[in-house]
Amino acid sequence: MVALRTRFLTTATMGTSAAGKPHEQVDSVAIRFAGDSGDGMQLVGTQFTSTTALAGNDLSTLPDFPAEIRAPAGSLAGVSGYQINFSSNAVFTSGDVLDVLVAMNPAALKRNLKDLKEGGILLVNSEAFNAKNLERAGYKENPLDSNIVGAYRLFKVDITGQTLAAVREFKLDHRAATRCRNFYALGIVYWLFSRNMDATISWIQRKFSDKTLSEANLAALKAGFNYGETTEMFDHAYEVRKAEIAPGKYRNISGNEGLALGLMAASELTGLNLFLGSYPITPASDVLHMLSNMKHMGVRTLQAEDEIAAVCACVGAAYSGALAATTTSGPGMALKAEAIGLAVMLELPMVVINVQRAGPSTGMPTKTEQADLLQAMFGRNGECPLPVLSARTPGDCFHAAIEAARIAVTYMTPVILLTDGYVANGAEPWPVPDVSKLPPIPVKFRTETEGFKPYLRDDNLARPWAIPGTPGLEHRVGGIEKENLTGNISYDGPNHEAMCRLRAEKVARVANSLPPTLVEGAQEGDLLVLGWGSTYGSIAGGIHRVQLRGHKVGHVQLQHLNPLPNDLEDIMKRFKRVMVPEMNLGQLSVLLRNRYPGQPIHSHTKIQGTPFRETEIAKAITSLLEAN
Amino acid sequence: MVALRTRFLTTATMGTSAAGKPHEQVDSVAIRFAGDSGDGMQLVGTQFTSTTALAGNDLSTLPDFPAEIRAPAGSLAGVSGYQINFSSNAVFTSGDVLDVLVAMNPAALKRNLKDLKEGGILLVNSEAFNAKNLERAGYKENPLDSNIVGAYRLFKVDITGQTLAAVREFKLDHRAATRCRNFYALGIVYWLFSRNMDATISWIQRKFSDKTLSEANLAALKAGFNYGETTEMFDHAYEVRKAEIAPGKYRNISGNEGLALGLMAASELTGLNLFLGSYPITPASDVLHMLSNMKHMGVRTLQAEDEIAAVCACVGAAYSGALAATTTSGPGMALKAEAIGLAVMLELPMVVINVQRAGPSTGMPTKTEQADLLQAMFGRNGECPLPVLSARTPGDCFHAAIEAARIAVTYMTPVILLTDGYVANGAEPWPVPDVSKLPPIPVKFRTETEGFKPYLRDDNLARPWAIPGTPGLEHRVGGIEKENLTGNISYDGPNHEAMCRLRAEKVARVANSLPPTLVEGAQEGDLLVLGWGSTYGSIAGGIHRVQLRGHKVGHVQLQHLNPLPNDLEDIMKRFKRVMVPEMNLGQLSVLLRNRYPGQPIHSHTKIQGTPFRETEIAKAITSLLEAN
Amino acid sequence: MPTQTVYPNVVHTDPTGQTKQEFTSDQDVRWCPGCGDYAILAQVQKLMPSLGISRENIVFVSGIGCSSRFPYYMNTYGIHSIHGRAPAVATGIKAVRPDLTVWMVTGDGDGLSIGGNHLLHVLRRNVDVKILMFNNQIYGLTKGQYSPTSPLGKKAKSTPLGSVDYPLDPVSVALGAGATFVARTVDVNVKHIAETLKRASQHQGTAFVEIYQNCPIFNDAAFDYMTDKSTKDDHVLAMEHGKPLRFGANGEKGVALDASMRPQIVDVATYGEDKLLVHDETNEVLSLIVSRLRHPEFPVPIGVFRSAERPSYDRMMNEQVDAATKGNKKTLQQLLDAGSWTVT
Amino acid sequence: MPTQTVYPNVVHTDPTGQTKQEFTSDQDVRWCPGCGDYAILAQVQKLMPSLGISRENIVFVSGIGCSSRFPYYMNTYGIHSIHGRAPAVATGIKAVRPDLTVWMVTGDGDGLSIGGNHLLHVLRRNVDVKILMFNNQIYGLTKGQYSPTSPLGKKAKSTPLGSVDYPLDPVSVALGAGATFVARTVDVNVKHIAETLKRASQHQGTAFVEIYQNCPIFNDAAFDYMTDKSTKDDHVLAMEHGKPLRFGANGEKGVALDASMRPQIVDVATYGEDKLLVHDETNEVLSLIVSRLRHPEFPVPIGVFRSAERPSYDRMMNEQVDAATKGNKKTLQQLLDAGSWTVT
Ligand SMILES: Cc1ncc(C[n+]2csc(CCOP(=O)(O)OP(=O)(O)O)c2C)c(N)n1
Ligand SMILES: Cc1ncc(C[n+]2csc(CCOP(=O)(O)OP(=O)(O)O)c2C)c(N)n1
Ligand code: SF4
Ligand code: SF4
Ligand SMILES: [Mg+2]
Ligand SMILES: [Mg+2]
């Protein structure tokens, strides 16, 4: 994680490829495959990722889906991209700037060229740069003939034509034949990075039930690889050596997969049946899809009529003894507010997951953002406190889901877990945990009738979970203020005050169950960078860059946003300054300034629907340190 | 307002009543009529209020409705109360402790006795203290015979019996005859405070279309008065002299009336049709009722199917050129969040009124609270800023509604106005404004097609209001992020950041249109008490009490909570300390600490469903000052 | 990861011999004197012991409104949820606990104003919940605004000049949603309530029962025409499965379709009983025709409009899960391991 | 305070001579190639000039979904609102601006899942809005989950083992809500769309039109049985007012009620045309019976199920306001002064 990192093409050791062409060793590469929605870019991206993981690189990926379902072919709105950053050292994010851009058509070039670094490799499908596509992309003249591409190392390949030639023998119709071209492009890139294609070859063989199609795609893949090897265009290939990765079992995981698996693990650890009530919404829907596919694991999913019904069904399920969860994004979260308030009042456990997207209102559904933190904290009527968590990486989503469930059932409270589009769709290699070693989460339903009171609390201030089917514990709960202990309706003023403060105190006590906060980098010194959620990689990468220059910079990435960790104030005090980068207009800062009035907080914000770049963080840190 | 005030029975000047009994002059009296829901307490309360206002006292009133629709007769849940605080000096609140309690039955006694001050007058309907009623109220023995009432000046009157006797001649059935007893009680109280009964007499004559009923009630009223005059029980009456009130036209106004009238005034001042989309909810429903009764004034009201539909209808109405408003309380506010976000995105003017009640969840619908401030600020997904206002008194609701409308149409934004159950149901004499002197609110619909862009902004950063029916300005708006100026859909990152900051800046600029903030009391010194909304009276009264002791205490009651006034920081700096009393767990404090990080904020909170007492504020101030 | 038992492994009590008293909670009932809700409560409390289900296996769910206070008065499990959302809460219960018996109480506002959509969906899904909609054609708890079932022109707090919205008919809405059991009864007819609730309790799937209920405070006498001795015979049509549609003091009137397929009231003696419509709870066409008989043109039908069999959502959902888990050999660890590689 | 004119006092343009082109906005249409939405858009754009209403007086309102992108493509006023809420937005527009012509576009998810309640209420109120529900029996925009109109057992993203919810039928729901105009058409039958939209545009009050629409990406061929040349004759029943219900290549089949009042398919030649059901848009009984004819047992009816006259909500509301303001002499000042006294 803190290993030295050098960028592609800066460190170079030359070797020779098997087939004779020299290959250059580089430390780190960021590549993006971009094309039309129909071009299969997500597919080749994930193939390249698997191969790269197997090759032992550290890596991080990010798909860039078009906002439109399927915009017209060749249009800017229809561009789909897949980015992967891989290295022989630690990888923090999916990459700031691209070393390689593969552009399957003019629109893909137009949308993505700005992210390619000067001198970077630009591989284009020259055939697609015809008059029609140029017009659709809004190019007046062919950029390949202009100095727009002058700053890059341009490789024009007639990918379509070459693919058609490669698959001719299979006699596919034109459309099917053309659709093999993504594998042709992948073949070229495999060659370029000296990759072993075995994994992809066997994937193609498994995947295509149609034998002809399977062979055609294989042919295209190999033809692309051979093209790289044999043409004069590329004078050498590159190689990114294995990273030093702790031994163990790894898999690729996206954040949404992490959530789905984490909820299932929580179900196993608590011994409770998992129930998901959800309503589809970008970018959260995949959690619903994945869990719906887990009926064989005993998971029950309800695609509700709307977000309100989804969370209300969770109220019913939680009351009845299930581990209830609901997943959504911003607008759906707004709709759930009233019912979450009910769950707070009923003191029922529930995991509410908001995979944040850019707002306000419908906003930019496919873009990432962290602007729902204050909504999570305060977006309900009345004093309505609940724990709020976040997840920093795709793999962390797994653990955050378990932690959310732990808090929910231990404290009998709904918990909000915030992830975002970046962490949800991004993927990384993840050390697979041994389920038998995960700490169990003890849950005991109340059965003793003796002394039972629905709102009598334990040491955690949690009330008993007494579920239907238990003789003698019949009781009614509701959203009206309740009398302390008995839970009967009460309009008594001092009782109300006591209950409000009890509910707040219960949530505050969650902090007592947290492990010491991890400070990465400097443990004291000039600056603490305090982040939360998916900015983890950008901040870590940014700090990594500046620490090279000798500054004492520490990093805390908060998982728990409410309550904040007990030791946070002490940690903050060990640093001269605290910088809080957020993909919003400064929401965690609001909470910090309220909680630690003395502490000077420097809010650093960006709200563009995309993650921070490591360099942006580095620059912000530097200018803050230099303002010293 | 800042006049010296002495309490009932402390300053006493003896005189003689017309009928011969001596009367004592007192400065200030707080009295509460309490009885069963069916006992007509609200009615005699409002009668007493009118008469008191006509007599020239300053006053403030507060009804206390039972939380239940109509709980069983004689039950604690069914107790209904009406409190009035009146004085020959300035009145700040409806009164901390009672000087007089009228209790029509045991339940009323039980619920209210705790508020009667030691030595206060306790007038009870002795007939109602029978075994059945005692049991319903949960009394094991008759409190009138115990030392429970020992600390008070108890007057037992067989009000039921006396009433029946008084109305016997009208031959009413028993039930109808009994129902006259509230007027009998009122008669006694009128005598006790040396009141002229003319207004009530003519009200009864107007109100009862049934002649017999009218005469029976008159007879009961007069009998009660005569009872006071003739019995031996009271040795003297009291008199509260006229207050020094600025000359002019006054009327009684409740907060909800203020809102309804204020919205109508805003309609007139803007020249826009008023549209109210609402869904009934306690304690906001009366605004809907009142405006529904204003069809003859051109007001259109829609009782929608739910709160979401209510605010969405406002979106449609605002887009079409109406002055759109929606009224609700906490749970309904939660439901409106998503659509308010849409209005923020569409930049359409709209007044959203939250008559706050005690939460969370269903909470205590009939009780007051201020715990929806942070919800108003942050209760939506994404960065979704909008102006937030509050009203301090019933009469101020009128002006706050106009101010909300002014901001909405001037800045093309939804505005949230927060009132609460206390100010909504409380009433006070209010100087009736001269409509012709209210400043007009200029609104110009865009009609020029030349240069029209839906999101081109004026100096206030407001976009043009171009409504259907205008040729050449056809345009589409929606909740997806929009391109600056054109309003077209845009997923561009920097554009999104620019739009987020523009929306925030627009709201921030509202501060430039605000008058200097009024500081009451000391202009600098030891302590600034900074409140918002309905705590105005309690704080003013509390400060009034401590200032007597020479402390330099200033008072700012914020109307504008977002943006905060530009001069607030300077004002805060003129005081050593800032205390922020709130009927929640410290919500304004969160905003202040965020906005003015250096400033030490002392949060003082109470969350019991009832307003602060003046003495509570005074005590808090004193202990803060003494902690110096 | 096999399906866990979500409820504690306790010995359930024997349901036989339960009494009405045992189903009565210790909370004071907080409805106005004379409220129609009392009669319904009494009938429900009376019905419960006869179901053969122990108290602990019954859950009452409601939204917000006078009617929705109902669960507090039942000594069973219960949730007094939020306005309009009871169907969703009930669905959540049945999804994870098909073993429980769930009853739901709602009002005309709770169920058809704010909660209309959830009602549609619980009905179409056919979740095994018994729904009682107390229809007083008014918002009681918020003190007297017109509701979606108030007649056109209704003068109430928010409509001083009369409402301009056409009412929804709960039975028609339910049939439109594809409900499998739809019935109507009226608060004062305790025998009829009892029978109707019994029928509802026997239905597998969603049973929807509209109960006309008098609100003496805010909408008094709304149903007098059909409860008043002097008028009720001519204004109430008590449907019986397999019987011709007859009404009137001596069943002298009947309902038939005229030549143009429009319902008409006929004199049975002259028209002939065999030409009357014969009620058939299982035939949607009949259910639909009778559902559109409306006062004052027609007598108001009470009884069961429709009763059809169809597996319930919760049953199918749980069968799907059970079938899938039965064959499953996968462990969570295996799921986690999917697609993994090992770094050495 | 008299009713103000809320719209600027401008000279409206002459609606005659408007072209389809003028109703086409400058935004690129963003549906997938082959999406059924294109055909509907084209028909709507073609219809508009014939309505005799200037562009500036027309508002298109929608919720969220592929279908709900519709307003962006119409060069009229328009609101692309939030998911499910378009009926409420449209109601707000008509409440204050009955002079405007409002069309609403929604999907099966937008209109019947999250927005079901608003749909019920706009229909029962009979607000003068033309509603087009694009029913592709799938959630398009969120990439392929089953919707409330997907058939039971539908395998889609969130139901890999098949859905266990019974679908809602939009036409039945609309009729259950008391809709005054209910019709169904299908994307590929452009002539039928055109006729149906024309009829809808002429209706005073809410016109509800369900349009079966193919989503080639996530639910391809869902309606092939009724659009495919080889099968459509046997699977589509084109209703015509006053005509017997016949279908088949040569109208050789018909629909009649059997003795037990259940619909059946009959051979016209042997059964006799005079015994077929005769469609009557104005008779609710007929509307209801045909609404329940469902594929595959029956052919799918297209055309107008019901068309009834009833004053619209917006008209009644505005008439009430107009009548009240007409007689009014009260000023705002007088209202403020009510109950006032003077301190001197
Ligand atoms: C979100 C929300 N909106 C509004 C209310 C206020 N409210 C409570 S009950 C009710 C209507 C009750 O009518 P109905 O369902 O017919 O029940 P009834 O009281 O007549 O039995 C309303 C509007 C609320 N509690 N919550
Ligand atoms: C509050 C909210 N919840 C969920 C979504 C996500 N969402 C957008 S469109 C849609 C369903 C679209 O289905 P349908 O209405 O049938 O339209 P189609 O795309 O099929 O035309 C959903 C679930 C949203 N935008 N807002
Ligand atoms: S208000 Fe009406 S419905 Fe509510 S409890 Fe009273 S009588 Fe019953
Ligand atoms: S996803 Fe389906 S409905 Fe949506 S645009 Fe594409 S084809 Fe049309
Ligand atoms: Mg009701
Ligand atoms: Mg759809």
PDB file of C-alpha atoms in Angstrom, chain D residues 91-178:
ATOM      1  CA  THR D  91     -53.468  18.027 -11.614  1.00  0.00           C
ATOM      2  CA  GLY D  92     -51.665  21.104 -10.293  1.00  0.00           C
ATOM      3  CA  ILE D  93     -51.378  22.524 -13.771  1.00  0.00           C
ATOM      4  CA  LYS D  94     -55.028  22.016 -14.617  1.00  0.00           C
ATOM      5  CA  ALA D  95     -56.194  23.289 -11.247  1.00  0.00           C
ATOM      6  CA  VAL D  96     -54.733  26.713 -11.881  1.00  0.00           C
ATOM      7  CA  ARG D  97     -54.739  26.712 -15.663  1.00  0.00           C
ATOM      8  CA  PRO D  98     -57.777  24.971 -17.064  1.00  0.00           C
ATOM      9  CA  ASP D  99     -57.023  26.807 -20.304  1.00  0.00           C
ATOM     10  CA  LEU D 100     -54.007  24.588 -20.961  1.00  0.00           C
ATOM     11  CA  THR D 101     -54.075  21.248 -22.735  1.00  0.00           C
ATOM     12  CA  VAL D 102     -52.191  18.700 -20.699  1.00  0.00           C
ATOM     13  CA  TRP D 103     -50.887  15.346 -21.867  1.00  0.00           C
ATOM     14  CA  MET D 104     -49.158  12.941 -19.620  1.00  0.00           C
ATOM     15  CA  VAL D 105     -46.817  10.107 -20.496  1.00  0.00           C
ATOM     16  CA  THR D 106     -46.001   7.315 -18.110  1.00  0.00           C
ATOM     17  CA  GLY D 107     -44.787   3.733 -18.079  1.00  0.00           C
ATOM     18  CA  ASP D 108     -46.089   0.566 -16.507  1.00  0.00           C
ATOM     19  CA  GLY D 109     -43.612   1.016 -13.662  1.00  0.00           C
ATOM     20  CA  ASP D 110     -43.962   4.760 -13.329  1.00  0.00           C
ATOM     21  CA  GLY D 111     -47.721   4.680 -13.541  1.00  0.00           C
ATOM     22  CA  LEU D 112     -48.640   1.460 -11.807  1.00  0.00           C
ATOM     23  CA  SER D 113     -45.812   0.680  -9.481  1.00  0.00           C
ATOM     24  CA  ILE D 114     -44.631   3.779  -7.639  1.00  0.00           C
ATOM     25  CA  GLY D 115     -47.308   6.006  -9.134  1.00  0.00           C
ATOM     26  CA  GLY D 116     -50.351   3.776  -8.796  1.00  0.00           C
ATOM     27  CA  ASN D 117     -52.040   5.913  -6.203  1.00  0.00           C
ATOM     28  CA  HIS D 118     -51.740   9.159  -8.114  1.00  0.00           C
ATOM     29  CA  LEU D 119     -53.086   7.403 -11.154  1.00  0.00           C
ATOM     30  CA  LEU D 120     -56.125   6.200  -9.179  1.00  0.00           C
ATOM     31  CA  HIS D 121     -56.765   9.713  -7.983  1.00  0.00           C
ATOM     32  CA  VAL D 122     -56.331  11.568 -11.228  1.00  0.00           C
ATOM     33  CA  LEU D 123     -58.758   9.091 -12.762  1.00  0.00           C
ATOM     34  CA  ARG D 124     -61.357   9.355 -10.052  1.00  0.00           C
ATOM     35  CA  ARG D 125     -61.151  13.119 -10.081  1.00  0.00           C
ATOM     36  CA  ASN D 126     -61.475  13.066 -13.817  1.00  0.00           C
ATOM     37  CA  VAL D 127     -58.918  15.793 -14.292  1.00  0.00           C
ATOM     38  CA  ASP D 128     -58.824  16.881 -17.906  1.00  0.00           C
ATOM     39  CA  VAL D 129     -55.521  15.195 -18.788  1.00  0.00           C
ATOM     40  CA  LYS D 130     -54.742  12.768 -21.587  1.00  0.00           C
ATOM     41  CA  ILE D 131     -52.708   9.930 -20.156  1.00  0.00           C
ATOM     42  CA  LEU D 132     -50.600   7.647 -22.292  1.00  0.00           C
ATOM     43  CA  MET D 133     -49.255   4.646 -20.440  1.00  0.00           C
ATOM     44  CA  PHE D 134     -46.509   2.917 -22.406  1.00  0.00           C
ATOM     45  CA  ASN D 135     -46.814  -0.629 -21.229  1.00  0.00           C
ATOM     46  CA  ASN D 136     -43.761  -2.692 -22.136  1.00  0.00           C
ATOM     47  CA  GLN D 137     -44.299  -5.001 -19.144  1.00  0.00           C
ATOM     48  CA  ILE D 138     -40.811  -4.230 -17.938  1.00  0.00           C
ATOM     49  CA  TYR D 139     -38.706  -1.545 -16.298  1.00  0.00           C
ATOM     50  CA  GLY D 140     -36.748  -0.248 -19.247  1.00  0.00           C
ATOM     51  CA  LEU D 141     -34.701   2.597 -17.836  1.00  0.00           C
ATOM     52  CA  THR D 142     -33.380   0.604 -14.900  1.00  0.00           C
ATOM     53  CA  LYS D 143     -32.440  -2.157 -17.289  1.00  0.00           C
ATOM     54  CA  GLY D 144     -34.895  -4.919 -17.087  1.00  0.00           C
ATOM     55  CA  GLN D 145     -36.656  -5.717 -13.849  1.00  0.00           C
ATOM     56  CA  TYR D 146     -40.161  -7.142 -14.052  1.00  0.00           C
ATOM     57  CA  SER D 147     -42.949  -4.640 -13.636  1.00  0.00           C
ATOM     58  CA  PRO D 148     -46.458  -4.769 -12.124  1.00  0.00           C
ATOM     59  CA  THR D 149     -47.773  -5.669 -15.552  1.00  0.00           C
ATOM     60  CA  SER D 150     -45.309  -8.477 -16.242  1.00  0.00           C
ATOM     61  CA  PRO D 151     -47.037 -11.836 -16.392  1.00  0.00           C
ATOM     62  CA  LEU D 152     -46.793 -14.206 -13.447  1.00  0.00           C
ATOM     63  CA  GLY D 153     -43.642 -16.268 -13.648  1.00  0.00           C
ATOM     64  CA  LYS D 154     -41.735 -13.586 -15.548  1.00  0.00           C
ATOM     65  CA  LYS D 155     -38.007 -14.171 -15.361  1.00  0.00           C
ATOM     66  CA  ALA D 156     -36.183 -10.899 -15.221  1.00  0.00           C
ATOM     67  CA  LYS D 157     -33.287  -9.325 -13.365  1.00  0.00           C
ATOM     68  CA  SER D 158     -34.885  -9.383  -9.948  1.00  0.00           C
ATOM     69  CA  THR D 159     -36.850 -12.565 -10.543  1.00  0.00           C
ATOM     70  CA  PRO D 160     -34.399 -15.131 -11.864  1.00  0.00           C
ATOM     71  CA  LEU D 161     -36.726 -17.946 -10.820  1.00  0.00           C
ATOM     72  CA  GLY D 162     -39.823 -16.207 -12.131  1.00  0.00           C
ATOM     73  CA  SER D 163     -42.050 -13.629 -10.494  1.00  0.00           C
ATOM     74  CA  VAL D 164     -44.634 -14.692  -7.962  1.00  0.00           C
ATOM     75  CA  ASP D 165     -46.814 -11.577  -8.206  1.00  0.00           C
ATOM     76  CA  TYR D 166     -49.952 -11.465 -10.270  1.00  0.00           C
ATOM     77  CA  PRO D 167     -49.920  -8.567 -12.681  1.00  0.00           C
ATOM     78  CA  LEU D 168     -52.163  -5.567 -12.587  1.00  0.00           C
ATOM     79  CA  ASP D 169     -54.179  -4.897 -15.676  1.00  0.00           C
ATOM     80  CA  PRO D 170     -54.040  -1.152 -16.358  1.00  0.00           C
ATOM     81  CA  VAL D 171     -57.449  -1.103 -18.002  1.00  0.00           C
ATOM     82  CA  SER D 172     -59.087  -2.912 -15.085  1.00  0.00           C
ATOM     83  CA  VAL D 173     -57.419  -0.607 -12.612  1.00  0.00           C
ATOM     84  CA  ALA D 174     -58.600   2.433 -14.533  1.00  0.00           C
ATOM     85  CA  LEU D 175     -62.152   1.136 -14.689  1.00  0.00           C
ATOM     86  CA  GLY D 176     -61.996   0.318 -10.988  1.00  0.00           C
ATOM     87  CA  ALA D 177     -61.053   3.907 -10.299  1.00  0.00           C
ATOM     88  CA  GLY D 178     -64.097   5.108 -12.212  1.00  0.00           C
TER      89      GLY D 178
END
